[in-house]
mmCIF file of C-alpha atoms in Angstrom:
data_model
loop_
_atom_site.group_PDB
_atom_site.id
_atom_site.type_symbol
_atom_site.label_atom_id
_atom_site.label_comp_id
_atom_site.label_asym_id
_atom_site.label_seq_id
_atom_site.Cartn_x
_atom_site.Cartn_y
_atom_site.Cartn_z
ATOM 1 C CA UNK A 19 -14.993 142.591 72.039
ATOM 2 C CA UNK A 20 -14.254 139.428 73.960
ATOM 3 C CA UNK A 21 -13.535 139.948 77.975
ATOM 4 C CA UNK A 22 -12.458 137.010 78.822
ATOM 5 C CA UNK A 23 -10.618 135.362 75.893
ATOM 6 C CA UNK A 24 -9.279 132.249 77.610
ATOM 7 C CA UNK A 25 -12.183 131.527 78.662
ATOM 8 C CA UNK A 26 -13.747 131.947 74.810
ATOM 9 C CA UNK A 27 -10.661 130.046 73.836
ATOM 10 C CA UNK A 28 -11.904 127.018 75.799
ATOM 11 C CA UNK A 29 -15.362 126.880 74.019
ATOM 12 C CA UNK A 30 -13.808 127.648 70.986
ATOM 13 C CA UNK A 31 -11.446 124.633 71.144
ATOM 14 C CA UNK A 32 -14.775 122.133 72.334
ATOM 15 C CA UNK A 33 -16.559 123.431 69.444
ATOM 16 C CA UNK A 34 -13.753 122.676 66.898
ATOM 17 C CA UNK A 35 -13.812 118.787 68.310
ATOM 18 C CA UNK A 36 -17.126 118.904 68.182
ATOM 19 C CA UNK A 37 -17.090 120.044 64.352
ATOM 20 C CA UNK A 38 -14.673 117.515 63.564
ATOM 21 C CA UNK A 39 -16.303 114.365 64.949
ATOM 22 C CA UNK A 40 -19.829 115.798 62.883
ATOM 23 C CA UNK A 41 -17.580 115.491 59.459
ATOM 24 C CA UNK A 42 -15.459 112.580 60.371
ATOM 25 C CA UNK A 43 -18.928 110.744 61.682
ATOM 26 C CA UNK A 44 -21.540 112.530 59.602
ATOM 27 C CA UNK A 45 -20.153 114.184 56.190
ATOM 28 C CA UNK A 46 -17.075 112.251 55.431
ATOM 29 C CA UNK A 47 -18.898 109.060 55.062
ATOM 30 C CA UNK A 48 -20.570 110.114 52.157
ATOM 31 C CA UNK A 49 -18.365 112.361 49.992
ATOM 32 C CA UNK A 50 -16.625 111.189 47.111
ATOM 33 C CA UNK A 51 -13.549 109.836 47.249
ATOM 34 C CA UNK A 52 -10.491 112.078 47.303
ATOM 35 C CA UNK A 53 -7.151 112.340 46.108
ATOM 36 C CA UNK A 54 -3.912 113.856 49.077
ATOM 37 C CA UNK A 55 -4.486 116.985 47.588
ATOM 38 C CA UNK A 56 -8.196 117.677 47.530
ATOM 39 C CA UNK A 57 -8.429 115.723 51.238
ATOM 40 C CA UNK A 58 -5.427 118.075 52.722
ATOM 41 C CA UNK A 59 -7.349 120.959 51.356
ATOM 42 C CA UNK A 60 -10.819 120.053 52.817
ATOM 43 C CA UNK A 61 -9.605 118.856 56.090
ATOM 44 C CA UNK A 62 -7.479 121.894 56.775
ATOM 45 C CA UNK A 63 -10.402 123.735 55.993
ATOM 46 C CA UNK A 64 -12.293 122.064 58.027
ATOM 47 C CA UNK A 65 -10.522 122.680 61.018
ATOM 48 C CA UNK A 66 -9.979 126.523 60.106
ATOM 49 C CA UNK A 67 -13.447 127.072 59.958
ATOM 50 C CA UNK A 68 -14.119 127.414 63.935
ATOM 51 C CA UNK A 69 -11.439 129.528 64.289
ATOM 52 C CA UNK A 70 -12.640 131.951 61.276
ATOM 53 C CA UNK A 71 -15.857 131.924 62.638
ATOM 54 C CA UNK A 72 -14.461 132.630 65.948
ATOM 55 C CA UNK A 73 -12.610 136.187 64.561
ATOM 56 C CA UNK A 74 -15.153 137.030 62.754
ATOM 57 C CA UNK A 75 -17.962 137.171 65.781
ATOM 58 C CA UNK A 76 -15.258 138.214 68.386
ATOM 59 C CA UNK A 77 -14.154 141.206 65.516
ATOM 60 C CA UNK A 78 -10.142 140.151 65.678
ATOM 61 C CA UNK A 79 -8.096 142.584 63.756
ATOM 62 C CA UNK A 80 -5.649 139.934 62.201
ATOM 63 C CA UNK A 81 -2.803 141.988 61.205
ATOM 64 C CA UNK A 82 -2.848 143.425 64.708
ATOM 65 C CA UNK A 83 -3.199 140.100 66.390
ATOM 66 C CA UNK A 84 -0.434 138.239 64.701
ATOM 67 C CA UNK A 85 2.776 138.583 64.053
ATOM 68 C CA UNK A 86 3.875 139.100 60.754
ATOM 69 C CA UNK A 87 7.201 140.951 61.047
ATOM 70 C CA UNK A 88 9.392 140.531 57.994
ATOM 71 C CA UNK A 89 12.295 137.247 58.050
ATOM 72 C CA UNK A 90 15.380 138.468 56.842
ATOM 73 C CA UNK A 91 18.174 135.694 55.139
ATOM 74 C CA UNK A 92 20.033 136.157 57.799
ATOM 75 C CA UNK A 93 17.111 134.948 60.730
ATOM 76 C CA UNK A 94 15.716 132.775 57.805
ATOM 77 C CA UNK A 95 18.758 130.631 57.983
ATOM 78 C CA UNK A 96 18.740 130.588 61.724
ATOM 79 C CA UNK A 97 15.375 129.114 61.427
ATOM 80 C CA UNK A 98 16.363 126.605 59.196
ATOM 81 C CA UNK A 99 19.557 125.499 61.533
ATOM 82 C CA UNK A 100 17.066 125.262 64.496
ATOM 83 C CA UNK A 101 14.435 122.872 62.601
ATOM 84 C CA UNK A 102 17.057 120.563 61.760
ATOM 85 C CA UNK A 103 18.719 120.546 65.089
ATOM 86 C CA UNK A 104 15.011 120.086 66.329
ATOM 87 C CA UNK A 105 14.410 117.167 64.149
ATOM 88 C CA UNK A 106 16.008 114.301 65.856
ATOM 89 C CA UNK A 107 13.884 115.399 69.121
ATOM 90 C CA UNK A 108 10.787 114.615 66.380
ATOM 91 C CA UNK A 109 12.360 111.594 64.947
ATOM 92 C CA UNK A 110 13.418 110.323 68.939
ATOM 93 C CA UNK A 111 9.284 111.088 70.297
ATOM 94 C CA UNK A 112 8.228 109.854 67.143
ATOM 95 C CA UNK A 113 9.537 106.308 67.626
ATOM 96 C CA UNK A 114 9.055 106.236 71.406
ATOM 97 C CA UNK A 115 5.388 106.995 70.654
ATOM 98 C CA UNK A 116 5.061 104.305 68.503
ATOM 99 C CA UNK A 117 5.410 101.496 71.213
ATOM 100 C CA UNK A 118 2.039 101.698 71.811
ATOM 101 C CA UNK A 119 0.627 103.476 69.357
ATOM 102 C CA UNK A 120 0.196 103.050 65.466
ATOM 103 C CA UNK A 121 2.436 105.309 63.050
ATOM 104 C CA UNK A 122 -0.687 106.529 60.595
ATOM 105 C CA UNK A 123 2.126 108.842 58.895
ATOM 106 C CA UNK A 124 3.418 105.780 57.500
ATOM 107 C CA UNK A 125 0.200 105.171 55.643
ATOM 108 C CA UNK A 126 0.670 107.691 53.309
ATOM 109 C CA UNK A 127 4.118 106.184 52.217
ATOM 110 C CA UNK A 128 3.271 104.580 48.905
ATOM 111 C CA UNK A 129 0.633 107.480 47.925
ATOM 112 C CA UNK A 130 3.919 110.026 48.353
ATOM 113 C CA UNK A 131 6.407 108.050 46.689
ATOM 114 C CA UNK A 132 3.815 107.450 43.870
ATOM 115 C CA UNK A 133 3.300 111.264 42.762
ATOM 116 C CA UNK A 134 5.197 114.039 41.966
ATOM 117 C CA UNK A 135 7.849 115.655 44.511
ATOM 118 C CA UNK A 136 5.965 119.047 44.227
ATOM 119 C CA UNK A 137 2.692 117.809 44.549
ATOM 120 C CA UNK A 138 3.938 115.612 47.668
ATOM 121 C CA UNK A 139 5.534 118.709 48.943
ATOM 122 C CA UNK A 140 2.273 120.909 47.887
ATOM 123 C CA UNK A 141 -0.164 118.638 49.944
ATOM 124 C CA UNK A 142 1.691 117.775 52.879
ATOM 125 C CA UNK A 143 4.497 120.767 53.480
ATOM 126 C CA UNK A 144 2.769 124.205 52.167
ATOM 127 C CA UNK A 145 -0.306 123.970 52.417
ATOM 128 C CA UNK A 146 -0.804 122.426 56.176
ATOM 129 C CA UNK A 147 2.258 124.758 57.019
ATOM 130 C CA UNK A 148 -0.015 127.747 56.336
ATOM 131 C CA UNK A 149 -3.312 126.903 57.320
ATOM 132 C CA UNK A 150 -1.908 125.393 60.599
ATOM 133 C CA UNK A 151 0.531 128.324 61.592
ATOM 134 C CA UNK A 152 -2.001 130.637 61.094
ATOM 135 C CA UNK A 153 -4.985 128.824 63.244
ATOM 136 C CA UNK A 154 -2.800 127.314 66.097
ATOM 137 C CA UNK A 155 0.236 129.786 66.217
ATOM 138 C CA UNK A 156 -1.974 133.090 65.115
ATOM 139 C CA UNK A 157 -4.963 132.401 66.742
ATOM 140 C CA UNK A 158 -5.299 129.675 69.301
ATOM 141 C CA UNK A 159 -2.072 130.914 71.003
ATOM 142 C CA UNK A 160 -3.130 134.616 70.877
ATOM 143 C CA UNK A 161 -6.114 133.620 71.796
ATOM 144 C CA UNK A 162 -4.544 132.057 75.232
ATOM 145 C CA UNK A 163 -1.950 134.743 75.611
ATOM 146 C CA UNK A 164 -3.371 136.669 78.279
ATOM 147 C CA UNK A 165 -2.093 133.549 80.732
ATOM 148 C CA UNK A 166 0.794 134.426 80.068
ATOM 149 C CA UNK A 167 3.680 132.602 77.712
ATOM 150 C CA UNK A 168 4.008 129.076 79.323
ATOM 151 C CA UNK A 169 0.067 128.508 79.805
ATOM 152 C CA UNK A 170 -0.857 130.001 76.401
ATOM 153 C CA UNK A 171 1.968 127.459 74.201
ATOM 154 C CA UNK A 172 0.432 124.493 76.200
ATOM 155 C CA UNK A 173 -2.994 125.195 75.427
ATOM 156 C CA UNK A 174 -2.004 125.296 72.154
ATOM 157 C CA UNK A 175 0.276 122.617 71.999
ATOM 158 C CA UNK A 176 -2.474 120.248 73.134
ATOM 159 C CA UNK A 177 -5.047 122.433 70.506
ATOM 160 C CA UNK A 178 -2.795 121.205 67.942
ATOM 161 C CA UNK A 179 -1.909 117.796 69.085
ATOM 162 C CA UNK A 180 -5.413 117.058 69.161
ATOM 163 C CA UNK A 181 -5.990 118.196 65.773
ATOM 164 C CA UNK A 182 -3.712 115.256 64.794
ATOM 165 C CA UNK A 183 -6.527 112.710 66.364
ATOM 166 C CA UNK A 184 -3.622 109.772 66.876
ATOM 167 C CA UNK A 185 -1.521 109.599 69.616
ATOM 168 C CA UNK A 186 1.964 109.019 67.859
ATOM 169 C CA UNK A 187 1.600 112.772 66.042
ATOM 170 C CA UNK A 188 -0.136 114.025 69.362
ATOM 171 C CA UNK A 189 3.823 112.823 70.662
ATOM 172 C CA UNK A 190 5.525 115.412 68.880
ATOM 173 C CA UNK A 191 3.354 118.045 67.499
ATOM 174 C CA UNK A 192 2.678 118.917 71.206
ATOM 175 C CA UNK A 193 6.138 119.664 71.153
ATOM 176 C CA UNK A 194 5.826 121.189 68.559
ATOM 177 C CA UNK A 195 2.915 123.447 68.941
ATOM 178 C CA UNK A 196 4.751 125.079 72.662
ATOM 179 C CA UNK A 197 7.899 125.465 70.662
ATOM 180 C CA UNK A 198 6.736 126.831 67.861
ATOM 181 C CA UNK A 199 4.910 129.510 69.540
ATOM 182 C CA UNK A 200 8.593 130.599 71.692
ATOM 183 C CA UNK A 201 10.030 130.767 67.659
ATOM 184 C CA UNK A 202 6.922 133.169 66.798
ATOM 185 C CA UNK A 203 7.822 135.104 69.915
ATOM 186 C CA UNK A 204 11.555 134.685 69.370
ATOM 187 C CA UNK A 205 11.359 136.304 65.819
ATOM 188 C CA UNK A 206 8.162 138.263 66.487
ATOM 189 C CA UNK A 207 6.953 136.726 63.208
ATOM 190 C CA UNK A 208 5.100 133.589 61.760
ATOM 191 C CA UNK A 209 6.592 132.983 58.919
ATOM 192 C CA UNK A 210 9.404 132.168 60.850
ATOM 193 C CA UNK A 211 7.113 129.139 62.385
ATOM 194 C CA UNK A 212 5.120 128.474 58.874
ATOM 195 C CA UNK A 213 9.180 127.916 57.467
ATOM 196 C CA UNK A 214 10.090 125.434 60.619
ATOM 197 C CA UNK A 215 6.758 123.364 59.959
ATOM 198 C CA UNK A 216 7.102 123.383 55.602
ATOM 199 C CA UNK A 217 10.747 122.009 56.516
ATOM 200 C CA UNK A 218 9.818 119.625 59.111
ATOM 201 C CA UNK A 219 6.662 118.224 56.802
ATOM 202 C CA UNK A 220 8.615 118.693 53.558
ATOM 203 C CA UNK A 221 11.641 116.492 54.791
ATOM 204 C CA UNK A 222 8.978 113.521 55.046
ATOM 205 C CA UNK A 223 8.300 113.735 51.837
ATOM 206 C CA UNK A 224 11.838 114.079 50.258
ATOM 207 C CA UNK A 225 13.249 111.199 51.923
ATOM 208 C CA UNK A 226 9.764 108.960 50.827
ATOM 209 C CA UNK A 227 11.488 109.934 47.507
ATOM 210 C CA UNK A 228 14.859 109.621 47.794
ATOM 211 C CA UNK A 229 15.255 107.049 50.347
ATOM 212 C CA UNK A 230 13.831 103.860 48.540
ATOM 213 C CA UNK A 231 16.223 103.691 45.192
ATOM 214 C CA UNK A 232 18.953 104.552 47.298
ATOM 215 C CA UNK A 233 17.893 101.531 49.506
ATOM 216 C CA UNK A 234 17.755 99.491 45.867
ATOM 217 C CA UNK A 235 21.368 101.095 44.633
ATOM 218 C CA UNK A 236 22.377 99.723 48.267
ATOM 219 C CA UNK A 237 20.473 96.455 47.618
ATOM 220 C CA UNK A 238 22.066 95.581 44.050
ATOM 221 C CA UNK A 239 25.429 96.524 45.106
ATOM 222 C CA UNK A 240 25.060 94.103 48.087
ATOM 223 C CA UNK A 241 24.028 91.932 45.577
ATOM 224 C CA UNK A 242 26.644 91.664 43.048
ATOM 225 C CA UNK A 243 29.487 92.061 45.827
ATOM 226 C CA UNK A 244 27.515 88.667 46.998
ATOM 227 C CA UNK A 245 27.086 90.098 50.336
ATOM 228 C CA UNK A 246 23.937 89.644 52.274
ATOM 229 C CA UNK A 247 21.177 91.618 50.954
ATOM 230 C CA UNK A 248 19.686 94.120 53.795
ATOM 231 C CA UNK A 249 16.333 94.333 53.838
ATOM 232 C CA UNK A 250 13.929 96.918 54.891
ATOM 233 C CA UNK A 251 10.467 97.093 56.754
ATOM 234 C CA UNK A 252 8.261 99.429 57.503
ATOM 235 C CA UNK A 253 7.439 97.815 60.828
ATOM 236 C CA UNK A 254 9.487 97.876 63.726
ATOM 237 C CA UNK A 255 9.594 94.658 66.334
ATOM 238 C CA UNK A 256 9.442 96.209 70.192
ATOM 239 C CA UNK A 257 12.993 94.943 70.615
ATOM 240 C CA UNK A 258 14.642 96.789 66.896
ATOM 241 C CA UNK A 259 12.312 99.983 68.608
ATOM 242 C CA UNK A 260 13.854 99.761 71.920
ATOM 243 C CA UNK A 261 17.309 99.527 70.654
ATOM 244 C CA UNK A 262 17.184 102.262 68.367
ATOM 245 C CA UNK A 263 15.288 104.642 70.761
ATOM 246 C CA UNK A 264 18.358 103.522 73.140
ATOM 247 C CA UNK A 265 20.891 104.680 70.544
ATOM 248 C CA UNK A 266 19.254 107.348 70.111
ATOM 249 C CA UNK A 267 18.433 109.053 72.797
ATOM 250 C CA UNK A 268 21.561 110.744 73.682
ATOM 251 C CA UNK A 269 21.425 112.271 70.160
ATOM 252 C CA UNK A 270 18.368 113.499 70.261
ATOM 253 C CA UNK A 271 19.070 114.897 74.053
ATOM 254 C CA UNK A 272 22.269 116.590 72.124
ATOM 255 C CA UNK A 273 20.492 118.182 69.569
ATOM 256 C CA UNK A 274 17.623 119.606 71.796
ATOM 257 C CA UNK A 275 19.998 121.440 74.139
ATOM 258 C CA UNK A 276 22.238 122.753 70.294
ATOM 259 C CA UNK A 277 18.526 123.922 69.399
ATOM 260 C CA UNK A 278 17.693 125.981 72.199
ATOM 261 C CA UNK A 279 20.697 127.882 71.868
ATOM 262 C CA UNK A 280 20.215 128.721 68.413
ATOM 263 C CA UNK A 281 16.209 129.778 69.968
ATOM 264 C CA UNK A 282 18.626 131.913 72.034
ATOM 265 C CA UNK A 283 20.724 133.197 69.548
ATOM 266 C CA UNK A 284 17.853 133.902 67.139
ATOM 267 C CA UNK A 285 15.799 135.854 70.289
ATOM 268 C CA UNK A 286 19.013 137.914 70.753
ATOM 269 C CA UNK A 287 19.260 138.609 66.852
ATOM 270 C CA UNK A 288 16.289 139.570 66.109
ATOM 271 C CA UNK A 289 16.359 141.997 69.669
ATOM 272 C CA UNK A 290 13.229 140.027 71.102
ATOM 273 C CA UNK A 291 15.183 139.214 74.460
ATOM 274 C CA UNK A 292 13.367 142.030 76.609
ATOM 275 C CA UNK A 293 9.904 141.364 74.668
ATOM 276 C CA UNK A 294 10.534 137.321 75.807
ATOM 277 C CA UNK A 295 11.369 138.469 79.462
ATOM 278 C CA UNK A 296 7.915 140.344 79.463
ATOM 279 C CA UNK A 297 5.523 137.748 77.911
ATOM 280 C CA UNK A 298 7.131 135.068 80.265
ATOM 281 C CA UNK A 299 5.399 137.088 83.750
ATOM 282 C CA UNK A 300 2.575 139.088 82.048
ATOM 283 C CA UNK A 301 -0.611 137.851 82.543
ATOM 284 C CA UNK A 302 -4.047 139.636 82.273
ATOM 285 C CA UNK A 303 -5.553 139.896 85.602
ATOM 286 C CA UNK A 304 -9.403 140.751 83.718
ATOM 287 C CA UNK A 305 -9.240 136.941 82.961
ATOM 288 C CA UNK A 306 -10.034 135.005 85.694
ATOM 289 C CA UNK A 307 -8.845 132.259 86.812
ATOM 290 C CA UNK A 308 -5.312 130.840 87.743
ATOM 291 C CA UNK A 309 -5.048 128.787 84.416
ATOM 292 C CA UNK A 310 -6.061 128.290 81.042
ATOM 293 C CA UNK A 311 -7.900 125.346 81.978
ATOM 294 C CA UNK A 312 -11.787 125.871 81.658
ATOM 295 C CA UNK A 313 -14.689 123.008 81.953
ATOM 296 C CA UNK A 314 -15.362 123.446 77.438
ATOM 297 C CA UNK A 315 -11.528 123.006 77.180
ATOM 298 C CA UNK A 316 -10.778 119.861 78.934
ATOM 299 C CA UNK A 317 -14.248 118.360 78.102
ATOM 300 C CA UNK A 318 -12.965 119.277 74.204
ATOM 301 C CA UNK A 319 -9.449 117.476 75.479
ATOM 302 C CA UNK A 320 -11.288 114.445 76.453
ATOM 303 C CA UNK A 321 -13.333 113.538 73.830
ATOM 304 C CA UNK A 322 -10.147 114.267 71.516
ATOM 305 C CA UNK A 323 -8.289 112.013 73.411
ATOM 306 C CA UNK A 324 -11.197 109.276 73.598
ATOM 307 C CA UNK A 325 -11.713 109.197 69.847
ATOM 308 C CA UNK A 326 -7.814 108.710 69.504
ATOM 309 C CA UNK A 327 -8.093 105.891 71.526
ATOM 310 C CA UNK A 328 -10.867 104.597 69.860
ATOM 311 C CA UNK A 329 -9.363 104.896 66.842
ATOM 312 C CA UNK A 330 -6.190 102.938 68.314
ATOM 313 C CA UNK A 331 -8.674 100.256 69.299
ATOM 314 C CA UNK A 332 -10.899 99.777 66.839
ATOM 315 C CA UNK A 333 -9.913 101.452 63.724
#
């Protein structure tokens, strides 16, 4: 058993960079070529493997550790109001992010719109859903927990921003990764949090489906009403990015506030409201230390955030 678990947290998350600059640098280079599928598979295995190493030495009983109570409809459609009252806050960081920093999302357009919707959906809604819930929500976050609420969802918001390695998805799924882990505690379960991420992932892919012929129905009918034809890029100039993120903004601020009260409401349904009072001023004095913070943890931080820059750069 593991005394100090923030502190094992912190060399866990170094040694999970650490693995994934050795495969990006020294294994990648050199394996086959791969199709969405097969590379979503091997690269969220690839960051899972610390982690089940990591339970395996420190003898984590899982089922214990995370929470897996049951979703009923009722909650399940709470969950599904909140993600899309959360999604213009995605959509808003999203495009702020990408003043000055390069939308790699938008690389696998033409791959998605090129295969099948349930393969699209298979390779970039279910499966990273699952594998990423249960590493950063059931064990990076339980693994911080014993700082208390706040400190343990920020250590693994950045843990999972990180894991993105590119600063516009480090935008939001930081965001992501501290709210997530309030909805876990909210519901008391993850499959409340693996449901938010499949929707947020699997809208991506149905509007890379749907979106394009309804831009050509929209195109032909401008067309044969001889109006001017509106076109469509998938780069924004600084000025069409600053105008939307302007028109934005107060939509975005509107939904966010609509979202936490439906956090609220969910908390309150599903009875968690003492349990959230608790976790938000417990901390575990046998841990040391005022935060989560540790020398492996930011040194893992820093070379994440030095290869995303890189990448930016030179990539």
């Amino acid at each position: 058993m593991v005394k100090n678990r923030t502190k094992a947290g912190g060399w866990l998350f170094l040694v999970e960079v650490l693995w994934v600059m050795a495969v990006i640098f020294g294994i990648s280079p050199y394996l086959p070529e791969m199709n969405m599928l097969e590379n979503t598979i091997f690269s969220e295995v690839v960051f899972a493997l610390p982690p089940l190493i990591y339970i395996v030495l420190t003898k984590v009983k899982v089922k214990e550790w995370i929470p897996h109570n049951r979703l009923n409809l009722s909650t399940a459609l709470m969950v599904v109001l909140f993600t899309a009252l959360l999604m213009p806050v995605v959509s808003w960081l999203n495009m702020f992010s990408m003043i000055f920093a390069k939308n790699y999302v938008n690389d696998t357009v033409g791959v998605l719109t090129d295969m099948p919707l349930w393969l699209g959906l298979l390779s970039m809604a279910v499966i990273p859903a699952v594998f990423e819930e249960l590493v950063y929500r059931g064990i990076y976050y339980r693994t911080f927990r014993g700082k208390g609420f706040l400190q343990a969802a920020l250590a693994c918001g950045i843990a999972f921003g990180i894991s993105h390695l590119n600063f516009n998805q480090f935008s939001y799924a930081l965001l992501l990764g501290v709210v997530f882990c309030a909805l876990m505690e909210a519901t008391g379960s993850i499959y409340a949090t693996i449901l938010s991420h499949f929707i947020i992932n699997g809208w991506s892919v149905v509007a890379n489906k749907i979106l394009p012929p309804l831009i050509e129905a929209l195109q032909d009918m401008q067309a044969a009403m001889g109006q001017p034809v509106t076109t469509v890029t998938d780069v924004f100039t600084q000025t069409e990015l600053f105008n939307t993120l302007r028109g934005y903004t107060v939509v975005a601020a509107v939904s966010g506030c609509l979202a936490f009260g439906v956090l609220v409401w969910i908390m309150k349904h599903c009875r968690r409201t003492d349990n959230m009072r608790q976790i938000m001023q417990d901390k575990d004095t046998d841990e040391g230390g005022r935060t989560f913070l540790s020398v492996p943890f930011i040194a893992g931080a820093v070379l994440g955030f030095i290869y995303m820059a890189a990448r930016e750069i030179y990539f």
